[in-house]
XYZ file of C-alpha atoms in Angstrom:
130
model
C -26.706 -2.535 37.510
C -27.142 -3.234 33.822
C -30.121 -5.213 32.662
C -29.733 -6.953 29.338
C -32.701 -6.354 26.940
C -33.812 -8.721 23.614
C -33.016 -5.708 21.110
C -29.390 -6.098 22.498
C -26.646 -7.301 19.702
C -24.746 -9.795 20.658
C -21.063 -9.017 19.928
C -20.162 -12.570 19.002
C -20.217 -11.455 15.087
C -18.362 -8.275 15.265
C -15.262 -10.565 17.405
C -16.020 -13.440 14.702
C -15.030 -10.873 12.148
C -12.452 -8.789 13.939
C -10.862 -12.037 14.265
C -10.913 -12.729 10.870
C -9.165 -8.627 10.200
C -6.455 -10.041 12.130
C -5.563 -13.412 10.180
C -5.885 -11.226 7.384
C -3.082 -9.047 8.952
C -1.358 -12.363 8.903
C -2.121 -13.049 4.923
C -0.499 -9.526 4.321
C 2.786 -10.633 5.681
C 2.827 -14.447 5.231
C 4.671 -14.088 1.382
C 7.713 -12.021 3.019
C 7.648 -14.231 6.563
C 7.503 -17.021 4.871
C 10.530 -16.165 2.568
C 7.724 -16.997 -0.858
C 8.611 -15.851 -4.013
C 6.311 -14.623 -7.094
C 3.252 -13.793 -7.625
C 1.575 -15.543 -4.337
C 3.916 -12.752 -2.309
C 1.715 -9.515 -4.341
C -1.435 -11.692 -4.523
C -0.950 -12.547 -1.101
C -0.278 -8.584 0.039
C -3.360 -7.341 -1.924
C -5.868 -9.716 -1.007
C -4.404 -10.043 2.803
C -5.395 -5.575 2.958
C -8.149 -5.963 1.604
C -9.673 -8.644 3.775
C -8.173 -6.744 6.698
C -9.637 -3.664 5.504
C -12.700 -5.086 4.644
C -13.365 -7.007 8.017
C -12.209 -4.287 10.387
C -14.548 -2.312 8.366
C -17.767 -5.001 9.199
C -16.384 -5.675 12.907
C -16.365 -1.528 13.392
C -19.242 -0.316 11.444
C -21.408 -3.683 12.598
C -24.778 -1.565 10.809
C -22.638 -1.285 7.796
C -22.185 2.318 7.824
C -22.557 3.314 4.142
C -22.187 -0.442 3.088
C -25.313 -2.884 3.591
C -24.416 -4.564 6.356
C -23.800 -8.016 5.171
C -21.901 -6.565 1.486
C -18.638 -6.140 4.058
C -18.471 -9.226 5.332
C -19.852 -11.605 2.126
C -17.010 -10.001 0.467
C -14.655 -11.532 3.184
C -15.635 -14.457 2.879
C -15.110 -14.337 -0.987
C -11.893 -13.567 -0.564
C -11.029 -16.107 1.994
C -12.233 -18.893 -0.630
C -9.851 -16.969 -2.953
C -6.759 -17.222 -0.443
C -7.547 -21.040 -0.173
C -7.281 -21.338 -4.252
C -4.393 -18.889 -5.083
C -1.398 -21.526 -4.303
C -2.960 -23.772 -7.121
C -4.237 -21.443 -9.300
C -0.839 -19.625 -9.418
C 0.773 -23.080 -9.034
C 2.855 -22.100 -5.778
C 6.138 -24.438 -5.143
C 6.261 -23.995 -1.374
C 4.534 -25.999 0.467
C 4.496 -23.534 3.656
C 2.925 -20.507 1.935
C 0.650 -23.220 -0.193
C -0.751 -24.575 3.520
C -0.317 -21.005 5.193
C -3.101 -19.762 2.511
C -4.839 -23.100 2.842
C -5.536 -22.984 6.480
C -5.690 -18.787 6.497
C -7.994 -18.302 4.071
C -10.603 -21.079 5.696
C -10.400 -19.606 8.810
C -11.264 -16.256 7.330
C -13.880 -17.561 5.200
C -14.989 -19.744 8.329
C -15.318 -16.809 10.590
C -16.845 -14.089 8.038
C -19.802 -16.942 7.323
C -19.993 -17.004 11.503
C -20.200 -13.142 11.233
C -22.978 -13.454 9.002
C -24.766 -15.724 10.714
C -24.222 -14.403 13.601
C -25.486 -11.438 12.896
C -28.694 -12.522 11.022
C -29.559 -15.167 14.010
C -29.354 -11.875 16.446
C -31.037 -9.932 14.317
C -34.220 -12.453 14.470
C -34.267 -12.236 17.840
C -33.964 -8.761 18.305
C -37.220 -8.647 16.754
C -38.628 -11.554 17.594
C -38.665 -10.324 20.802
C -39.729 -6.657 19.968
């Protein structure tokens, strides 16, 4: 029988952000799926690795290994806001890949911020309660 303690982390965060790896999986691929052409397609396979990188990193070192643990995951959410911005900054035609990045990189940015939080709310507690 396990007994759950007030130091414990709650994984909420680390699935927040693993989530987030994931759609960035998604931003990788979404200039070839989505048949773009341009600049959005590179922009969108650089930034889509990095945020995957990045946020597997956060959801698999949740400490921050030899990042501080919130560098990882601010810099998600950076790049999420820069997903959203890319179609109009680089003035992208299609209206798929322009709403793909739209609602992609808010839901990245959306769920990085929950990591954060996340992880600063169950940090409190922890030691609160210690």
């Amino acid at each position: 029988m396990s007994t759950s303690r007030t130091t414990d982390r709650s994984p909420l965060p680390d699935r927040l952000i693993g989530l987030a790896a994931g759609i960035g999986a998604w931003i990788l691929w979404s200039g070839v799926v989505l048949t773009g052409t341009g600049l959005i397609v590179v922009n969108n396979a650089l930034v889509g690795a990095a945020i995957a990188f990045f946020a597997a990193y956060a959801a698999g070192w949740p400490d921050g290994g030899r990042l501080p643990s919130i560098a990882a995951p601010a810099l998600v959410v950076l790049l999420g806001l820069w997903v959203v911005a890319a179609p109009f900054v680089i003035e992208v035609t299609i209206d798929r890949i322009r709403w793909s990045n739209v609602i992609a990189g808010a839901l990245v940015a959306l769920l990085a911020a929950g990591s954060i939080a996340g992880g600063r709310q169950s940090t409190k507690s922890a030691t609160a309660g210690a």
